[in-house]
Structure formats: structure tokens, C-alpha cells
């Protein structure tokens, strides 16, 4: 039995299936975990969700920004763009089941006491315990009967720093942004949403979130994330493991075997 954690799929089912074939994935024995952005901009949104949902308890995921965006489009909170490539999925007779399935997924997932999964990363002042608590706050809203109201509140770039004094709407928005959109920090621990480049090309006043010291992380704890294709997984530390290697953009898809820490990669042109 093995646990595999895959980077951003983004509706590129061919790449995922090539990876699973490479490790002889068996849904009866193995487990697949995704770091979010299951769909969004890729060519096979419907087929990707069909496949992942069919894995049942052998699959789990956290939500990424594109997954939340899709739910918001379904709820008429946002309008779909041609680049989203959601038309076929939105027209599916099973659309409600996919929406319900996604709404049950968290923003942070604890695989074991040492391993946390979240799409964009772990905000530098949060411990695992706090992250799971804040993720649960969002899950309760997204899973409630009034889940559409949550979607209306989640859009916006402010506040950009965490505080216990945030009102409910601000708190909700910040938690979602930290878990699904974070890349860089400005002014120590303020989220910056303007820069998406690799660190070597970023303005000097910006710091990658994983380079900001987190005093609440315990020894041997690690965070596995996606979201940042330009990073190509290069965090230069084993504490923060990036798995988004830009398959959607013609590069590669990466999967980590949790037990052995071995990485498997398929290049876009080979799958």
C-alpha cells in the first residue's frame, strides 16, 4: 500500500494517468491525494472529476483557487471565461453531484502528525493546529445550506495580514486567500498577489512565504503544496515541498510517494 501526492492536475487527465501507470497505482490498495486545482484551464475538466470521484475513498484532495472558482461559477457568483474550459462540465447531467463532492473537501488536510497538505501553503504565523481549525471554519460554511453566501464573501485582496480582530467576512476571505492564493510576503507577513514569478525574478521587497520563519512549526513537520508553477518545486528545504511543476503550461506533472519520498515525473510531451 502506498500514498501518492500529486501536484496541480488542472484538468490534464492524461498526465495524471501517465503518472499512475508509472507507479502501477491500484485503487484497491493505494491512495491518491491531490494538492488542489483539480480542474481549471485544462482540456478534460469533466473527465478528470469523473475519474477522481470514481476512486471513492482511495482519493482525497484539498481545494485550490480554480476549484473554488468553478464552484462560484456554478453558483452564478462569477462568470466563466473561455480559458476556464468548464463548458462540458457545467453541462453535465451530474453537475450537482460534482459540486456537492467538491464542497465537502477542505482547504487543509493532515495526512499524519508530520504532514500537512494545502494548495498554496501554510501562512507563516499558523501552526498545523491553527491551520486545521481555520480550514474547518471554511468547510462548515462551504458545506452548509447557505454555501452560496460564503462564495460572495471570499473574493478580494484585503485584508492582506492575519489578525484575531478581523470580522467574520474579513476572516473568511483571508483564510481562503492564504490557503489558495499565497506566494509572496511583503512587509514581513502581508500577502502579495501581484507577483507569480520564480523567486530569482521577483522584486527584492518580496519574500516567498516558505522563507519566512514559522516559529509554530514543530521539528519534522512538513507542508506539501502546489499552486506555484514558476517555482518548479524548488524550495531548497525538505520542510516545504512544492509539487506544482507546470504540466498545464507544457512542462511536467510531479507526484510524491509519501512513504519513500520518491518523486515521479511525467513530461507534458511524453504523456
CSV table of C-alpha atoms in Angstrom, one decimal:
chain,number,residue,atom,x,y,z
A,1,UNK,CA,0.0,0.0,0.0
A,2,UNK,CA,1.4,3.4,-1.0
A,3,UNK,CA,0.2,7.0,-0.6
A,4,UNK,CA,0.9,9.3,-3.6
A,5,UNK,CA,0.5,13.0,-3.6
A,6,UNK,CA,0.1,14.7,-6.9
A,7,UNK,CA,0.7,18.3,-7.9
A,8,UNK,CA,-1.8,20.5,-9.7
A,9,UNK,CA,-3.7,18.4,-12.3
A,10,UNK,CA,-5.8,21.3,-13.7
A,11,UNK,CA,-8.0,19.0,-15.9
A,12,UNK,CA,-5.0,17.4,-17.5
A,13,UNK,CA,-6.1,13.8,-17.0
A,14,UNK,CA,-3.6,12.4,-19.5
A,15,UNK,CA,-0.7,13.5,-17.4
A,16,UNK,CA,-2.3,12.1,-14.2
A,17,UNK,CA,-3.0,8.7,-15.8
A,18,UNK,CA,0.6,8.5,-17.1
A,19,UNK,CA,1.9,9.1,-13.6
A,20,UNK,CA,-0.5,6.5,-12.1
A,21,UNK,CA,0.6,4.0,-14.7
A,22,UNK,CA,4.2,4.6,-13.9
A,23,UNK,CA,3.7,3.5,-10.3
A,24,UNK,CA,1.1,0.8,-11.1
A,25,UNK,CA,-1.4,2.6,-9.0
A,26,UNK,CA,-4.1,0.2,-7.6
A,27,UNK,CA,-7.2,1.9,-6.1
A,28,UNK,CA,-7.9,-1.2,-4.0
A,29,UNK,CA,-4.6,-0.8,-2.2
A,30,UNK,CA,-3.1,2.6,-2.8
A,31,UNK,CA,-4.2,6.1,-2.0
A,32,UNK,CA,-4.0,9.3,-4.1
A,33,UNK,CA,-4.0,12.8,-2.6
A,34,UNK,CA,-4.1,16.0,-4.7
A,35,UNK,CA,-2.9,19.4,-3.7
A,36,UNK,CA,-5.8,21.2,-5.3
A,37,UNK,CA,-6.6,22.7,-8.6
A,38,UNK,CA,-8.1,19.5,-9.9
A,39,UNK,CA,-9.5,21.5,-12.8
A,40,UNK,CA,-9.2,24.9,-14.4
A,41,UNK,CA,-7.8,25.8,-17.9
A,42,UNK,CA,-7.0,22.2,-18.8
A,43,UNK,CA,-8.9,20.3,-21.5
A,44,UNK,CA,-10.6,17.5,-19.6
A,45,UNK,CA,-12.4,19.0,-16.6
A,46,UNK,CA,-15.4,16.6,-16.8
A,47,UNK,CA,-13.3,13.5,-17.4
A,48,UNK,CA,-10.9,14.5,-14.6
A,49,UNK,CA,-13.6,14.8,-12.0
A,50,UNK,CA,-15.3,11.7,-13.2
A,51,UNK,CA,-12.1,9.7,-12.7
A,52,UNK,CA,-11.2,11.2,-9.4
A,53,UNK,CA,-14.7,10.8,-7.9
A,54,UNK,CA,-14.8,7.2,-9.1
A,55,UNK,CA,-11.8,6.4,-6.9
A,56,UNK,CA,-14.0,6.8,-3.9
A,57,UNK,CA,-12.2,6.6,-0.5
A,58,UNK,CA,-8.9,5.9,-2.4
A,59,UNK,CA,-8.8,9.6,-3.3
A,60,UNK,CA,-8.8,12.9,-1.3
A,61,UNK,CA,-7.9,16.5,-2.0
A,62,UNK,CA,-7.7,20.0,-0.7
A,63,UNK,CA,-9.4,22.7,-2.7
A,64,UNK,CA,-7.4,25.1,-4.8
A,65,UNK,CA,-8.3,28.5,-6.2
A,66,UNK,CA,-9.5,27.1,-9.5
A,67,UNK,CA,-11.7,24.6,-7.8
A,68,UNK,CA,-13.4,27.3,-5.7
A,69,UNK,CA,-13.7,29.5,-8.8
A,70,UNK,CA,-15.5,26.6,-10.6
A,71,UNK,CA,-18.0,26.3,-7.7
A,72,UNK,CA,-18.5,30.1,-7.8
A,73,UNK,CA,-19.3,29.9,-11.5
A,74,UNK,CA,-21.8,27.2,-10.9
A,75,UNK,CA,-23.5,29.4,-8.3
A,76,UNK,CA,-23.6,32.4,-10.7
A,77,UNK,CA,-21.2,34.3,-8.4
A,78,UNK,CA,-18.7,34.5,-11.2
A,79,UNK,CA,-18.8,34.2,-15.0
A,80,UNK,CA,-16.9,31.5,-16.8
A,81,UNK,CA,-14.2,32.5,-19.3
A,82,UNK,CA,-13.4,30.5,-22.4
A,83,UNK,CA,-10.0,29.8,-20.9
A,84,UNK,CA,-11.5,28.1,-17.9
A,85,UNK,CA,-12.7,25.3,-20.2
A,86,UNK,CA,-15.7,24.4,-17.9
A,87,UNK,CA,-18.5,24.3,-20.6
A,88,UNK,CA,-18.7,20.5,-20.8
A,89,UNK,CA,-18.5,20.0,-17.1
A,90,UNK,CA,-21.2,22.7,-16.4
A,91,UNK,CA,-23.5,21.0,-19.0
A,92,UNK,CA,-23.1,17.5,-17.4
A,93,UNK,CA,-26.3,15.9,-16.0
A,94,UNK,CA,-24.1,15.0,-13.0
A,95,UNK,CA,-23.0,18.6,-12.3
A,96,UNK,CA,-24.8,18.8,-8.9
A,97,UNK,CA,-23.1,15.7,-7.6
A,98,UNK,CA,-19.7,17.1,-8.6
A,99,UNK,CA,-20.4,20.4,-6.9
A,100,UNK,CA,-21.6,18.6,-3.7
A,101,UNK,CA,-18.5,16.4,-3.8
A,102,UNK,CA,-16.1,19.4,-4.1
A,103,UNK,CA,-17.9,21.3,-1.3
A,104,UNK,CA,-17.1,18.6,1.1
A,105,UNK,CA,-13.3,19.0,0.6
A,106,UNK,CA,-11.2,21.0,3.0
A,107,UNK,CA,-8.5,23.7,2.5
A,108,UNK,CA,-6.0,21.8,4.7
A,109,UNK,CA,-5.6,18.1,5.1
A,110,UNK,CA,-3.5,16.4,7.8
A,111,UNK,CA,-2.1,13.1,6.5
A,112,UNK,CA,-0.2,12.3,9.7
A,113,UNK,CA,1.1,14.4,12.6
A,114,UNK,CA,4.1,15.4,10.4
A,115,UNK,CA,2.5,16.1,7.1
A,116,UNK,CA,0.0,18.9,6.1
A,117,UNK,CA,-1.4,19.3,2.6
A,118,UNK,CA,-2.7,22.8,1.5
A,119,UNK,CA,-2.9,24.2,-2.0
A,120,UNK,CA,-0.8,27.4,-1.7
A,121,UNK,CA,1.0,26.8,1.6
A,122,UNK,CA,0.9,27.5,5.3
A,123,UNK,CA,0.7,31.1,6.4
A,124,UNK,CA,3.9,31.8,8.4
A,125,UNK,CA,2.2,32.5,11.8
A,126,UNK,CA,0.0,29.4,11.7
A,127,UNK,CA,0.7,26.1,13.3
A,128,UNK,CA,-0.8,22.8,12.0
A,129,UNK,CA,-3.4,23.0,14.7
A,130,UNK,CA,-4.5,26.6,13.7
A,131,UNK,CA,-4.5,25.8,10.0
A,132,UNK,CA,-6.8,22.8,10.5
A,133,UNK,CA,-9.1,24.9,12.7
A,134,UNK,CA,-9.3,27.7,10.1
A,135,UNK,CA,-9.8,25.2,7.3
A,136,UNK,CA,-12.7,23.7,9.3
A,137,UNK,CA,-14.3,27.2,9.6
A,138,UNK,CA,-14.4,27.4,5.8
A,139,UNK,CA,-15.6,23.8,5.4
A,140,UNK,CA,-18.5,24.5,7.7
A,141,UNK,CA,-19.5,27.4,5.6
A,142,UNK,CA,-19.0,25.7,2.2
A,143,UNK,CA,-20.8,22.6,3.4
A,144,UNK,CA,-23.8,24.5,4.8
A,145,UNK,CA,-27.2,25.1,3.2
A,146,UNK,CA,-26.2,28.8,2.7
A,147,UNK,CA,-22.9,27.9,1.0
A,148,UNK,CA,-23.5,30.5,-1.8
A,149,UNK,CA,-23.2,33.3,0.7
A,150,UNK,CA,-19.7,32.1,1.6
A,151,UNK,CA,-18.7,32.4,-2.1
A,152,UNK,CA,-19.8,36.0,-2.3
A,153,UNK,CA,-17.6,36.9,0.7
A,154,UNK,CA,-14.4,35.1,-0.4
A,155,UNK,CA,-13.4,37.5,-3.3
A,156,UNK,CA,-11.0,40.3,-2.7
A,157,UNK,CA,-7.3,41.1,-1.8
A,158,UNK,CA,-8.0,42.6,1.6
A,159,UNK,CA,-7.2,42.1,4.4
A,160,UNK,CA,-3.7,41.0,3.5
A,161,UNK,CA,-2.5,40.2,7.1
A,162,UNK,CA,-3.9,37.9,9.7
A,163,UNK,CA,-5.3,39.3,12.9
A,164,UNK,CA,-7.6,37.9,15.6
A,165,UNK,CA,-9.6,41.1,15.3
A,166,UNK,CA,-10.8,40.5,11.8
A,167,UNK,CA,-14.6,40.5,11.4
A,168,UNK,CA,-16.2,37.3,10.0
A,169,UNK,CA,-16.2,38.4,6.4
A,170,UNK,CA,-12.5,39.5,6.5
A,171,UNK,CA,-11.5,36.4,8.4
A,172,UNK,CA,-13.2,34.2,5.8
A,173,UNK,CA,-11.5,36.0,2.9
A,174,UNK,CA,-8.1,35.9,4.4
A,175,UNK,CA,-8.2,32.2,5.3
A,176,UNK,CA,-9.2,31.4,1.7
A,177,UNK,CA,-6.6,33.6,0.2
A,178,UNK,CA,-3.8,32.3,2.4
A,179,UNK,CA,-4.6,28.7,1.6
A,180,UNK,CA,-5.3,29.0,-2.1
A,181,UNK,CA,-3.6,32.2,-3.5
A,182,UNK,CA,-0.5,32.8,-1.4
A,183,UNK,CA,3.0,33.0,-2.9
A,184,UNK,CA,4.9,36.0,-1.7
A,185,UNK,CA,5.0,38.1,1.5
A,186,UNK,CA,5.5,41.8,1.7
A,187,UNK,CA,6.1,43.8,4.9
A,188,UNK,CA,7.0,40.7,6.8
A,189,UNK,CA,3.7,38.8,6.8
A,190,UNK,CA,1.4,40.6,4.4
A,191,UNK,CA,0.1,38.6,1.4
A,192,UNK,CA,1.2,39.9,-2.1
A,193,UNK,CA,-0.9,38.8,-5.0
A,194,UNK,CA,0.8,40.7,-7.8
A,195,UNK,CA,3.9,38.6,-8.4
A,196,UNK,CA,3.8,35.0,-9.7
A,197,UNK,CA,7.3,34.6,-11.0
A,198,UNK,CA,10.1,32.4,-9.6
A,199,UNK,CA,11.9,33.9,-6.6
A,200,UNK,CA,15.1,34.8,-8.6
A,201,UNK,CA,12.9,37.1,-10.8
A,202,UNK,CA,10.8,38.7,-8.0
A,203,UNK,CA,11.2,42.2,-6.6
A,204,UNK,CA,13.6,42.4,-3.7
A,205,UNK,CA,10.9,43.6,-1.3
A,206,UNK,CA,9.0,40.3,-1.7
A,207,UNK,CA,9.8,37.1,0.2
A,208,UNK,CA,8.5,33.6,-0.7
A,209,UNK,CA,6.1,32.5,2.1
A,210,UNK,CA,8.2,29.5,2.9
A,211,UNK,CA,11.3,31.6,3.5
A,212,UNK,CA,9.5,33.4,6.4
A,213,UNK,CA,10.4,31.7,9.7
A,214,UNK,CA,7.4,29.9,11.2
A,215,UNK,CA,8.0,29.6,15.0
A,216,UNK,CA,4.9,27.4,15.3
A,217,UNK,CA,6.2,24.5,13.2
A,218,UNK,CA,7.4,21.5,15.1
A,219,UNK,CA,10.5,19.5,14.3
A,220,UNK,CA,10.0,17.1,11.4
A,221,UNK,CA,6.7,18.7,10.3
A,222,UNK,CA,6.4,19.4,6.6
A,223,UNK,CA,4.0,21.1,4.3
A,224,UNK,CA,3.2,19.8,0.8
A,225,UNK,CA,1.7,22.3,-1.6
A,226,UNK,CA,1.1,23.2,-5.2
A,227,UNK,CA,-0.2,26.4,-6.9
A,228,UNK,CA,3.2,27.9,-7.9
A,229,UNK,CA,4.2,26.6,-11.3
A,230,UNK,CA,7.0,29.1,-11.7
A,231,UNK,CA,8.7,27.7,-8.6
A,232,UNK,CA,9.1,24.3,-10.2
A,233,UNK,CA,9.2,22.8,-6.7
A,234,UNK,CA,12.5,24.5,-5.8
A,235,UNK,CA,12.0,25.5,-2.1
A,236,UNK,CA,15.5,24.5,-1.1
A,237,UNK,CA,14.2,22.8,2.0
A,238,UNK,CA,12.6,19.5,2.9
A,239,UNK,CA,10.2,21.3,5.3
A,240,UNK,CA,8.1,22.8,2.4
A,241,UNK,CA,7.6,20.5,-0.6
A,242,UNK,CA,6.2,22.1,-3.8
A,243,UNK,CA,4.6,19.8,-6.3
A,244,UNK,CA,3.3,22.1,-9.0
A,245,UNK,CA,5.7,21.8,-11.9
A,246,UNK,CA,3.6,23.3,-14.6
A,247,UNK,CA,2.2,20.5,-16.6
A,248,UNK,CA,-0.6,22.7,-17.9
A,249,UNK,CA,2.0,25.1,-19.3
A,250,UNK,CA,3.8,22.3,-21.2
A,251,UNK,CA,6.3,21.4,-18.5
A,252,UNK,CA,5.7,18.4,-16.2
A,253,UNK,CA,3.5,16.8,-13.6
A,254,UNK,CA,5.0,15.6,-10.3
A,255,UNK,CA,3.9,13.0,-7.8
A,256,UNK,CA,5.4,12.2,-4.5
A,257,UNK,CA,5.3,8.8,-2.8
A,258,UNK,CA,4.8,9.7,0.8
A,259,UNK,CA,6.4,6.6,2.4
A,260,UNK,CA,9.6,6.6,0.4
A,261,UNK,CA,9.8,10.3,-0.5
A,262,UNK,CA,10.5,9.3,-4.1
A,263,UNK,CA,9.2,11.7,-6.8
A,264,UNK,CA,7.7,10.6,-10.1
A,265,UNK,CA,7.6,12.9,-13.0
A,266,UNK,CA,6.0,12.9,-16.5
A,267,UNK,CA,6.8,15.5,-19.1
A,268,UNK,CA,3.9,17.1,-21.0
A,269,UNK,CA,5.2,15.9,-24.4
A,270,UNK,CA,5.6,12.3,-23.1
A,271,UNK,CA,2.0,11.8,-22.0
